[in-house]
CSV table of C-alpha atoms and ligand atoms in Angstrom, one decimal:
chain,number,residue,atom,x,y,z
H,17,MET,CA,-15.5,-0.6,12.7
H,18,LEU,CA,-15.5,1.2,9.4
H,19,LYS,CA,-17.7,-0.5,6.8
H,20,HIS,CA,-17.5,1.8,3.8
H,21,LEU,CA,-16.2,5.1,2.5
H,22,GLN,CA,-17.2,6.7,-0.8
H,23,LEU,CA,-15.6,9.9,-1.9
H,24,THR,CA,-16.8,12.2,-4.6
H,25,ASN,CA,-14.9,15.3,-5.7
H,26,ILE,CA,-12.3,15.3,-2.9
H,27,GLY,CA,-8.7,14.1,-2.9
H,28,PRO,CA,-6.8,12.6,-5.8
H,29,ALA,CA,-9.5,10.0,-6.7
H,30,ASP,CA,-13.2,9.4,-6.5
H,31,THR,CA,-13.4,6.0,-4.8
H,32,LYS,CA,-15.5,3.5,-2.9
H,33,LEU,CA,-14.1,1.1,-0.4
H,34,ASP,CA,-15.9,-1.7,1.4
H,35,PHE,CA,-13.5,-2.4,4.3
H,36,ALA,CA,-12.7,-5.8,5.6
H,37,ASP,CA,-13.6,-6.3,9.3
H,38,ARG,CA,-10.0,-7.2,10.5
H,39,LEU,CA,-7.0,-6.2,8.5
H,40,ASN,CA,-7.0,-3.6,5.7
H,41,LEU,CA,-3.6,-3.0,4.1
H,42,ILE,CA,-3.2,0.1,1.8
H,43,THR,CA,-0.4,0.4,-0.7
H,44,GLY,CA,0.4,3.0,-3.3
H,45,ASP,CA,3.0,5.5,-4.4
H,46,ASN,CA,3.7,8.7,-2.5
H,47,GLY,CA,1.2,11.5,-2.9
H,48,LEU,CA,-1.7,9.4,-4.1
H,49,GLY,CA,-3.9,9.9,-1.0
H,50,LYS,CA,-3.3,7.1,1.5
H,51,SER,CA,-2.8,9.4,4.5
H,52,PHE,CA,-5.6,11.5,3.3
H,53,LEU,CA,-7.9,8.5,3.3
H,54,LEU,CA,-7.0,7.7,6.9
H,55,ASP,CA,-7.8,11.3,7.8
H,56,ILE,CA,-11.2,10.9,6.3
H,57,ALA,CA,-11.7,7.5,8.0
H,58,TRP,CA,-10.9,9.2,11.3
H,59,TRP,CA,-13.3,12.1,10.6
H,60,ALA,CA,-16.1,9.8,9.5
H,61,MET,CA,-16.0,8.0,12.9
H,62,THR,CA,-15.3,11.0,15.1
H,63,ARG,CA,-16.5,14.1,13.2
H,64,LYS,CA,-13.5,16.3,13.8
H,65,TRP,CA,-10.3,16.6,11.8
H,66,PRO,CA,-7.1,15.9,13.8
H,67,GLY,CA,-5.6,19.2,12.7
H,68,GLU,CA,-8.7,21.0,13.8
H,69,LEU,CA,-8.3,19.7,17.4
H,70,ASN,CA,-4.6,20.3,17.7
H,71,SER,CA,-3.0,23.2,15.8
H,72,ARG,CA,0.5,21.8,16.5
H,73,LEU,CA,-0.2,19.0,14.0
H,74,THR,CA,1.3,19.5,10.5
H,75,SER,CA,-1.2,17.2,8.8
H,76,GLY,CA,-4.9,16.1,9.2
H,77,ARG,CA,-6.6,19.3,8.1
H,78,VAL,CA,-10.1,19.6,6.9
H,79,ALA,CA,-10.5,18.0,3.4
H,80,LEU,CA,-11.4,20.5,0.7
H,81,PRO,CA,-13.3,19.7,-2.5
H,82,THR,CA,-11.3,19.4,-5.7
H,83,ASP,CA,-13.7,21.4,-7.8
H,84,LYS,CA,-15.2,24.1,-5.6
H,85,LYS,CA,-18.1,24.6,-8.0
H,86,LYS,CA,-19.3,21.0,-7.9
H,87,LYS,CA,-20.9,19.0,-5.1
H,88,ALA,CA,-18.4,17.2,-2.9
H,89,GLU,CA,-19.5,14.2,-0.8
H,90,ILE,CA,-18.2,11.8,1.8
H,91,ASP,CA,-20.5,8.8,2.0
H,92,PHE,CA,-19.6,6.5,4.9
H,93,SER,CA,-20.9,3.8,7.2
H,94,PHE,CA,-19.5,2.2,10.3
H,95,THR,CA,-20.8,-0.5,12.7
H,96,GLY,CA,-21.2,1.2,16.0
H,97,VAL,CA,-21.7,-0.3,19.4
H,98,VAL,CA,-25.4,-0.3,19.0
H,99,LYS,CA,-26.1,-0.2,15.2
H,100,THR,CA,-24.7,0.4,11.8
H,101,LYS,CA,-24.6,4.1,11.0
H,102,LYS,CA,-24.7,5.3,7.4
H,103,HIS,CA,-24.5,8.9,6.3
H,104,VAL,CA,-23.8,11.1,3.3
H,105,SER,CA,-22.0,14.3,4.2
H,106,THR,CA,-21.7,17.2,1.8
H,107,PHE,CA,-19.2,20.1,1.9
H,108,GLU,CA,-20.7,23.4,3.0
H,109,PRO,CA,-18.7,26.1,1.3
H,110,ARG,CA,-19.9,28.8,3.8
H,111,LEU,CA,-18.7,26.8,6.8
H,112,GLN,CA,-15.7,25.5,4.9
H,113,ASN,CA,-16.5,22.2,6.6
H,114,TRP,CA,-18.7,19.1,6.1
H,115,SER,CA,-22.3,18.7,7.1
H,116,ILE,CA,-22.8,16.7,10.2
H,117,PRO,CA,-25.8,14.4,10.5
H,118,PRO,CA,-28.5,15.7,13.0
H,119,GLY,CA,-29.2,13.9,16.2
H,120,ARG,CA,-27.1,11.8,18.5
H,121,PRO,CA,-24.2,10.3,16.5
H,122,ALA,CA,-23.6,6.6,16.7
H,123,ASN,CA,-20.8,5.4,18.9
H,124,PRO,CA,-18.1,3.7,16.8
H,125,GLY,CA,-16.3,2.2,19.7
H,126,LEU,CA,-12.6,3.1,20.4
H,127,VAL,CA,-10.8,4.7,17.5
H,128,PHE,CA,-7.0,5.1,17.5
H,129,TYR,CA,-5.0,6.9,14.8
H,130,ALA,CA,-1.2,6.7,14.6
H,131,MET,CA,0.0,9.3,12.0
H,132,ALA,CA,3.2,8.9,10.0
H,133,ASP,CA,5.1,11.7,11.9
H,134,GLY,CA,4.5,10.2,15.3
H,135,SER,CA,1.3,12.2,16.2
H,136,PHE,CA,-1.5,10.2,17.7
H,137,ALA,CA,-5.2,10.6,18.2
H,138,VAL,CA,-7.7,8.7,20.2
H,139,TRP,CA,-11.5,8.9,20.4
H,140,ASP,CA,-12.7,7.1,23.5
H,141,PRO,CA,-16.5,6.7,23.9
H,142,ALA,CA,-16.1,6.7,27.6
H,143,ARG,CA,-14.5,10.1,27.5
H,144,ASN,CA,-15.4,11.8,24.2
H,145,TYR,CA,-19.1,10.9,24.1
H,146,TRP,CA,-22.0,12.6,25.9
H,147,ARG,CA,-22.7,10.7,29.1
H,148,THR,CA,-26.1,12.1,29.7
H,149,LYS,CA,-29.0,13.3,27.6
H,150,ALA,CA,-28.6,16.8,29.2
H,151,GLU,CA,-25.1,17.1,27.8
H,152,GLU,CA,-26.2,16.6,24.2
H,153,ALA,CA,-27.1,20.3,23.8
H,154,LEU,CA,-23.4,21.1,24.3
H,155,ASP,CA,-20.6,20.4,21.8
H,156,ARG,CA,-19.2,16.9,22.2
H,157,PRO,CA,-16.0,16.7,24.3
H,158,PRO,CA,-13.3,16.6,21.6
H,159,ALA,CA,-11.0,13.6,20.9
H,160,TYR,CA,-7.4,13.6,22.3
H,161,VAL,CA,-4.9,14.6,19.6
H,162,PHE,CA,-1.2,14.6,20.4
H,163,SER,CA,1.6,16.1,18.4
H,164,PRO,CA,4.8,13.9,18.6
H,165,LYS,CA,6.2,16.0,21.5
H,166,GLU,CA,3.0,15.8,23.5
H,167,VAL,CA,3.1,12.0,23.3
H,168,TRP,CA,6.3,12.2,25.3
H,169,ASP,CA,5.8,15.3,27.5
H,170,GLY,CA,2.0,15.3,28.0
H,171,LEU,CA,-1.0,17.0,26.6
H,172,GLN,CA,-2.7,20.1,28.1
H,173,ARG,CA,-5.9,21.7,27.3
H,174,ASP,CA,-5.8,25.4,26.3
H,175,ASP,CA,-7.0,26.2,29.8
H,176,GLY,CA,-4.0,24.4,31.4
H,177,THR,CA,-5.8,21.2,32.4
H,178,TRP,CA,-3.6,18.1,31.9
H,179,LEU,CA,-5.3,15.6,29.7
H,180,CYS,CA,-2.4,13.2,29.6
H,181,ASN,CA,0.8,13.1,31.6
H,182,GLY,CA,2.8,11.8,28.6
H,183,LEU,CA,5.0,8.7,28.1
H,184,ILE,CA,7.9,9.9,30.4
H,185,ARG,CA,5.8,10.7,33.5
H,186,ASP,CA,3.3,7.9,33.1
H,187,TRP,CA,5.9,5.2,32.5
H,188,ALA,CA,7.9,6.3,35.5
H,189,GLY,CA,4.7,6.6,37.6
H,190,TRP,CA,3.4,3.2,36.5
H,191,GLN,CA,6.8,1.6,37.2
H,192,LYS,CA,6.8,3.0,40.8
H,193,GLU,CA,3.2,1.9,41.3
H,194,LYS,CA,4.1,-1.7,40.2
H,195,GLY,CA,0.4,-2.2,39.1
H,196,ARG,CA,-1.6,-3.3,36.1
H,197,ALA,CA,-0.5,-0.4,33.9
H,198,PHE,CA,3.2,-1.3,34.1
H,199,GLU,CA,2.5,-5.0,33.7
H,200,SER,CA,0.5,-4.2,30.5
H,201,LEU,CA,3.2,-1.9,29.2
H,202,ALA,CA,6.0,-4.4,29.8
H,203,ALA,CA,3.9,-7.1,28.2
H,204,VAL,CA,3.1,-5.0,25.1
H,205,LEU,CA,6.7,-4.0,24.8
H,206,ALA,CA,7.8,-7.6,24.9
H,207,ALA,CA,5.1,-8.6,22.4
H,208,LEU,CA,6.1,-5.9,20.0
H,209,SER,CA,9.8,-6.9,20.2
H,210,PRO,CA,10.9,-8.8,17.0
H,211,SER,CA,12.5,-11.8,18.7
H,212,THR,CA,13.2,-13.3,22.1
H,213,ALA,CA,16.9,-12.2,21.7
H,214,GLU,CA,15.9,-8.6,21.2
H,215,ILE,CA,13.2,-7.9,23.8
H,216,LEU,CA,12.3,-4.3,24.8
H,217,LEU,CA,12.9,-4.5,28.5
H,218,PRO,CA,12.3,-1.6,30.9
H,219,GLY,CA,15.4,-0.8,33.0
H,220,ALA,CA,15.7,1.3,36.2
H,221,LEU,CA,14.5,4.9,36.3
H,222,THR,CA,17.2,7.5,35.9
H,223,ARG,CA,17.8,11.3,35.6
H,224,ILE,CA,19.3,12.8,32.4
H,225,SER,CA,19.8,16.4,33.4
H,226,LEU,CA,20.3,18.7,36.4
H,227,ASN,CA,17.4,20.7,35.0
H,228,ASP,CA,14.9,18.0,34.2
H,229,VAL,CA,13.5,16.7,37.5
H,230,ARG,CA,11.5,13.9,35.9
H,231,ASP,CA,12.4,10.3,36.6
H,232,MET,CA,13.4,9.0,33.2
H,233,PRO,CA,12.4,5.5,32.0
H,234,THR,CA,15.2,3.4,30.5
H,235,LEU,CA,15.5,0.4,28.2
H,236,LYS,CA,17.9,-2.5,28.8
H,237,MET,CA,20.0,-2.8,25.7
H,238,PRO,CA,21.4,-6.1,24.6
H,239,TYR,CA,24.9,-4.6,24.9
H,240,GLY,CA,24.5,-4.3,28.7
H,241,GLN,CA,23.6,-0.6,29.0
H,242,GLU,CA,20.4,1.0,30.2
H,243,VAL,CA,19.5,3.8,27.8
H,244,ALA,CA,17.1,6.6,28.6
H,245,VAL,CA,14.0,6.3,26.4
H,246,VAL,CA,14.6,9.8,25.0
H,247,HIS,CA,18.0,8.6,23.8
H,248,ALA,CA,16.7,5.4,22.2
H,249,SER,CA,16.8,5.0,18.4
H,250,SER,CA,14.0,6.3,16.3
H,251,GLY,CA,12.8,2.8,15.6
H,252,MET,CA,12.6,2.0,19.3
H,253,ARG,CA,11.0,5.3,20.1
H,254,ARG,CA,8.3,4.5,17.5
H,255,VAL,CA,7.6,1.1,19.1
H,256,ILE,CA,7.6,2.4,22.6
H,257,SER,CA,5.4,5.3,21.8
H,258,LEU,CA,3.0,2.9,20.1
H,259,ALA,CA,3.0,0.6,23.1
H,260,TYR,CA,2.5,3.5,25.5
H,261,PHE,CA,-0.3,5.0,23.5
H,262,LEU,CA,-2.2,1.7,23.4
H,263,VAL,CA,-1.7,1.1,27.1
H,264,TRP,CA,-2.5,4.7,28.1
H,265,CYS,CA,-5.7,4.7,25.9
H,266,TRP,CA,-6.9,1.4,27.3
H,267,GLU,CA,-6.0,2.2,30.9
H,268,GLU,CA,-7.9,5.5,30.8
H,269,HIS,CA,-10.8,3.8,29.1
H,270,LEU,CA,-10.9,1.2,31.8
H,271,LYS,CA,-10.7,3.8,34.6
H,272,ALA,CA,-13.5,5.8,33.0
H,273,LYS,CA,-15.7,2.8,32.5
H,274,GLU,CA,-15.0,1.6,36.1
H,275,LEU,CA,-16.1,5.0,37.3
H,276,MET,CA,-19.3,4.7,35.3
H,277,GLY,CA,-19.9,1.1,36.4
H,278,GLU,CA,-20.0,-0.1,32.8
H,279,GLU,CA,-18.3,-2.8,30.7
H,280,PRO,CA,-15.3,-1.8,28.5
H,281,GLU,CA,-16.0,-1.3,24.7
H,282,SER,CA,-15.9,-4.4,22.5
H,283,LYS,CA,-15.0,-2.7,19.3
H,284,THR,CA,-11.7,-1.0,18.4
H,285,THR,CA,-10.6,0.5,15.1
H,286,PHE,CA,-6.9,1.3,14.7
H,287,LEU,CA,-5.7,3.5,11.8
H,288,ILE,CA,-2.0,3.4,11.3
H,289,ASP,CA,0.0,5.3,8.7
H,290,GLU,CA,3.3,4.0,7.4
H,291,VAL,CA,3.3,1.2,9.9
H,292,GLU,CA,6.9,0.3,9.2
H,293,SER,CA,8.3,3.8,9.7
H,294,HIS,CA,11.8,3.8,11.3
H,295,LEU,CA,11.7,0.0,11.7
H,296,HIS,CA,14.5,-2.5,10.9
H,297,PRO,CA,13.4,-5.3,8.5
H,298,ARG,CA,13.3,-7.7,11.4
H,299,TRP,CA,10.7,-5.5,13.1
H,300,GLN,CA,8.8,-4.8,9.9
H,301,ARG,CA,8.2,-8.5,9.6
H,302,THR,CA,6.5,-8.8,13.0
H,303,VAL,CA,4.7,-5.4,13.4
H,304,ILE,CA,1.3,-6.2,11.9
H,305,PRO,CA,0.7,-9.7,13.3
H,306,THR,CA,1.9,-8.6,16.8
H,307,LEU,CA,-0.1,-5.4,16.7
H,308,LEU,CA,-3.3,-7.4,16.0
H,309,GLN,CA,-2.4,-9.9,18.7
H,310,VAL,CA,-1.5,-7.2,21.2
H,311,MET,CA,-4.7,-5.2,20.6
H,312,SER,CA,-7.0,-8.1,21.0
H,313,GLN,CA,-5.2,-9.3,24.2
H,314,LEU,CA,-4.9,-5.8,25.7
H,315,THR,CA,-8.3,-4.6,25.0
H,316,ALA,CA,-10.0,-8.0,25.3
H,317,SER,CA,-12.0,-6.6,22.4
H,318,ALA,CA,-14.1,-9.0,20.5
H,319,GLN,CA,-13.5,-7.0,17.3
H,320,VAL,CA,-10.3,-5.2,16.3
H,321,GLN,CA,-10.1,-3.6,12.9
H,322,LEU,CA,-6.7,-2.4,11.7
H,323,ILE,CA,-6.4,-0.1,8.7
H,324,ALA,CA,-2.7,0.2,7.9
H,325,VAL,CA,-0.8,2.0,5.2
H,326,THR,CA,2.5,0.5,4.1
H,327,HIS,CA,5.4,1.0,1.7
H,328,SER,CA,7.1,-2.1,2.8
H,329,PRO,CA,7.3,-5.4,0.9
H,330,LEU,CA,8.3,-7.1,4.2
H,331,VAL,CA,5.0,-6.1,5.7
H,332,MET,CA,3.1,-7.6,2.8
H,333,ALA,CA,5.1,-10.8,3.0
H,334,SER,CA,4.7,-10.9,6.8
H,335,VAL,CA,0.9,-11.2,6.7
H,336,GLU,CA,0.9,-14.1,4.2
H,337,PRO,CA,0.4,-16.8,6.9
H,338,MET,CA,-2.6,-15.0,8.5
H,339,PHE,CA,-4.3,-13.4,5.5
H,340,ASP,CA,-7.9,-14.5,5.1
H,341,GLU,CA,-10.0,-12.9,2.3
H,342,GLN,CA,-13.1,-13.2,4.5
H,343,HIS,CA,-11.7,-10.8,7.1
H,344,ASP,CA,-8.8,-9.1,5.4
H,345,ALA,CA,-8.3,-6.9,2.4
H,346,TRP,CA,-5.5,-5.4,0.4
H,347,TRP,CA,-6.2,-2.0,-1.2
H,348,ASP,CA,-3.8,-0.6,-3.9
H,349,LEU,CA,-3.6,3.0,-5.3
H,350,ASP,CA,-2.3,3.4,-8.8
H,351,LEU,CA,-1.6,6.1,-11.2
H,352,LEU,CA,-3.2,5.2,-14.5
H,353,ARG,CA,-2.0,6.7,-17.8
H,354,PRO,CA,-3.4,4.8,-20.8
H,355,HIS,CA,-1.5,6.8,-23.3
H,356,GLU,CA,1.8,8.7,-22.8
H,357,ASN,CA,0.3,12.2,-23.3
H,358,ASP,CA,-2.9,11.6,-21.2
H,359,VAL,CA,-3.4,13.3,-17.8
H,360,ALA,CA,-3.0,10.5,-15.3
H,361,THR,CA,-5.8,9.4,-13.0
H,362,VAL,CA,-5.6,7.8,-9.6
H,363,ALA,CA,-7.5,4.5,-9.1
H,364,PHE,CA,-8.1,2.6,-5.9
H,365,SER,CA,-8.6,-1.1,-6.3
H,366,ARG,CA,-9.1,-4.1,-4.0
H,367,ARG,CA,-6.6,-6.7,-5.2
H,368,PRO,CA,-6.8,-10.4,-4.6
H,369,PHE,CA,-4.2,-11.3,-2.1
H,370,VAL,CA,-1.9,-13.9,-3.6
H,371,ARG,CA,0.9,-15.4,-1.5
H,372,LEU,CA,4.2,-14.5,-3.2
H,373,GLY,CA,6.4,-16.1,-0.5
H,374,ASP,CA,9.3,-13.7,-1.1
H,375,VAL,CA,10.0,-10.1,-0.4
H,376,SER,CA,11.6,-9.4,-3.8
H,377,ARG,CA,8.5,-10.8,-5.5
H,378,TRP,CA,6.4,-8.3,-3.6
H,379,LEU,CA,8.6,-5.5,-4.8
H,380,VAL,CA,7.8,-6.3,-8.5
H,381,SER,CA,4.1,-7.0,-7.7
H,382,GLU,CA,1.3,-4.6,-8.2
H,383,ALA,CA,1.8,-3.4,-4.7
H,384,PHE,CA,5.0,-1.6,-5.5
H,385,ASP,CA,5.2,-1.7,-9.3
H,386,LEU,CA,9.0,-1.9,-9.6
H,387,GLY,CA,10.5,-3.4,-12.8
H,388,SER,CA,12.9,-5.4,-10.7
H,389,ALA,CA,14.3,-5.6,-7.2
H,390,ARG,CA,17.8,-4.7,-8.5
H,391,SER,CA,19.4,-1.2,-8.9
H,392,LEU,CA,17.9,1.0,-11.6
H,393,GLU,CA,21.1,0.7,-13.7
H,394,ALA,CA,21.0,-3.1,-13.5
H,395,GLU,CA,17.3,-3.1,-14.4
H,396,LYS,CA,18.0,-1.1,-17.6
H,397,VAL,CA,20.9,-3.4,-18.7
H,398,LEU,CA,18.8,-6.4,-18.0
H,399,GLN,CA,16.0,-5.1,-20.1
H,400,GLN,CA,18.5,-4.7,-23.0
H,401,ALA,CA,19.9,-8.2,-22.3
H,402,ALA,CA,16.4,-9.8,-22.3
H,403,LEU,CA,15.7,-8.0,-25.6
H,404,ILE,CA,18.8,-9.3,-27.2
H,405,LEU,CA,18.0,-12.9,-26.0
H,406,SER,CA,14.7,-12.7,-27.8
H,407,GLU,CA,16.3,-11.9,-31.1
H,408,LYS,CA,16.6,-14.6,-33.7
H,409,GLU,CA,20.1,-13.5,-34.9
H,410,ILE,CA,22.1,-12.2,-31.9
H,411,ASP,CA,24.7,-9.5,-32.7
H,412,HIS,CA,27.8,-11.0,-31.0
H,413,ALA,CA,29.6,-7.6,-30.6
H,414,LYS,CA,26.5,-6.1,-28.8
H,415,ALA,CA,26.1,-9.2,-26.6
H,416,THR,CA,29.8,-9.0,-25.6
H,417,THR,CA,29.4,-5.3,-24.6
H,418,LEU,CA,26.3,-6.1,-22.6
H,419,ASP,CA,28.1,-9.0,-21.0
H,420,ALA,CA,30.7,-6.6,-19.6
H,421,SER,CA,28.0,-4.3,-18.3
H,422,LEU,CA,26.1,-7.2,-16.7
H,423,ARG,CA,29.3,-8.3,-14.9
H,424,LYS,CA,29.7,-4.9,-13.4
H,425,LEU,CA,26.0,-4.6,-12.3
H,426,LEU,CA,24.7,-8.0,-11.4
H,427,GLY,CA,25.6,-10.1,-8.4
H,428,ASP,CA,27.5,-13.4,-9.0
H,429,THR,CA,24.5,-15.4,-8.0
H,430,ASP,CA,21.9,-13.5,-10.0
H,431,PRO,CA,19.4,-16.0,-11.5
H,432,PHE,CA,19.7,-14.1,-14.9
H,433,TRP,CA,23.2,-15.6,-15.4
H,434,ILE,CA,21.8,-19.1,-16.0
H,435,ARG,CA,19.8,-18.1,-19.1
H,436,TRP,CA,22.5,-15.6,-20.3
H,437,ARG,CA,25.3,-18.1,-20.1
H,438,TYR,CA,23.3,-21.0,-21.6
H,439,VAL,CA,22.4,-18.9,-24.7
H,440,GLY,CA,25.8,-17.3,-24.9
H,441,GLU,CA,27.7,-20.6,-24.8
H,442,LYS,CA,25.4,-22.2,-27.2
H,443,GLN,CA,25.7,-19.4,-29.7
H,444,GLY,CA,29.4,-19.0,-29.1
H,445,TRP,CA,29.7,-15.4,-27.9
H,446,LEU,CA,30.6,-16.6,-24.4
H,447,GLN,CA,33.4,-19.0,-23.8
L,519,ADP,N1,-7.0,18.8,3.2
L,519,ADP,C1,-7.0,18.3,2.0
L,519,ADP,N2,-8.0,18.6,1.2
L,519,ADP,C2,-8.1,18.1,-0.1
L,519,ADP,N3,-7.2,17.3,-0.6
L,519,ADP,C3,-6.1,16.9,0.2
L,519,ADP,C4,-6.0,17.4,1.5
L,519,ADP,N4,-4.9,16.9,2.1
L,519,ADP,C5,-4.4,16.1,1.1
L,519,ADP,N5,-5.1,16.1,0.0
L,519,ADP,C6,-4.9,15.4,-1.2
L,519,ADP,O1,-4.1,14.2,-1.0
L,519,ADP,C7,-2.8,14.3,-1.7
L,519,ADP,C8,-1.7,13.9,-0.7
L,519,ADP,O2,-1.9,12.6,-0.4
L,519,ADP,P1,-1.3,11.9,0.9
L,519,ADP,O3,-2.5,11.2,1.4
L,519,ADP,O4,-0.5,12.8,1.7
L,519,ADP,O5,-0.4,10.9,0.1
L,519,ADP,P2,0.2,9.5,0.5
L,519,ADP,O6,-0.4,8.5,-0.4
L,519,ADP,O7,1.7,9.6,0.2
L,519,ADP,O8,0.0,9.3,1.9
L,519,ADP,C9,-2.7,15.7,-2.1
L,519,ADP,O9,-1.9,15.8,-3.3
L,519,ADP,C10,-4.1,16.2,-2.3
L,519,ADP,O10,-4.6,15.8,-3.5
L,520,MG,MG1,1.2,9.5,3.5
């Protein structure tokens, strides 16, 4: 459970965030450092960069200072299983990496990270933490980091040991076993489905090639066909890989804890980038509430913290019924340029969450900073029309030309027509 992060001299902005203990939503334009912040959050809790552990990843590399001559710091704290751990890490230019606090690091509980490109990482205290005092002299067993292909086909260590069978083999194995894992997978798939009419239902196993000997899981489509999971749409593959990843992590955690005769972890942190990626609006509207619900049910965790990046107004609108300022926070990244010729700066702020009730109002809110939810052309003509309406003496010829443009660009039911027609008819430039 991440409590705070304070960054000095790294990334686009110096910033301090005090995270909420349940849901943290992060918005902001492209390139302002949202994914970068998730990488740092992951590193703070696990001490390794995802790109350091798996060279096939195209992101998640070690964070470098902005000004190499100045001190760079990552100040962080998280509530671990036993206590709250606070540490200030500085960049060590000779190591080209960050100082690590001495002694046994605190256990942050389970940490999941779903990256925007379909890569996943998990840090499981049952498997990535020293089990005995004697092991502490050795380097800690690294976290599991999967490139998108490895999520499906399996993850191997450099020495050839299989760390994970991958979605295709595990799903097929679980389905044949008819045990707890398959039940969980089917339940998570059903829960992550957007409606009862559109449930992700596993079909019969099949083969898709003479050369691929693997039994291939399928999904039952509403149009009556069973489609191999590798042929499913990007949106469905995103949801099923999320479902598989959660179930796999939890199953392996349970198995490890059973072996050790211990209780499962009670704390889970889930970092998820571009949570809506590939999802249809219907799915975007359900993904956050259902993820929270699925994670607390699946892991029986007393505490689940979700830190999610989004570019979707639907995601913002979807959390309105559940948002509670005591447990949830909305963080927004903005580019500030007080004067036209100033160099812009990036600022992170915690915004008060006000229910807007409507997706288009979210688009024009501080979360997305659009001038309007219409086309850019319509937005420009509307600005001119609004300007003309504010004039004392309206130039009728100008208004008539604008009226023609508005007819081309606005929908018949656009609310702007009411005001436009009212003033136009009153002043006589509209019949
Ligand atoms: N390894 C790194 N070291 C230092 N800065 C980085 C690193 N990776 C990304 N950044 C910073 O983050 C910015 C990219 O931000 P990113 O998080 O990918 O944007 P987005 O908000 O779209 O997710 C870069 O322009 C750079 O300033
Ligand atoms: Mg990003």
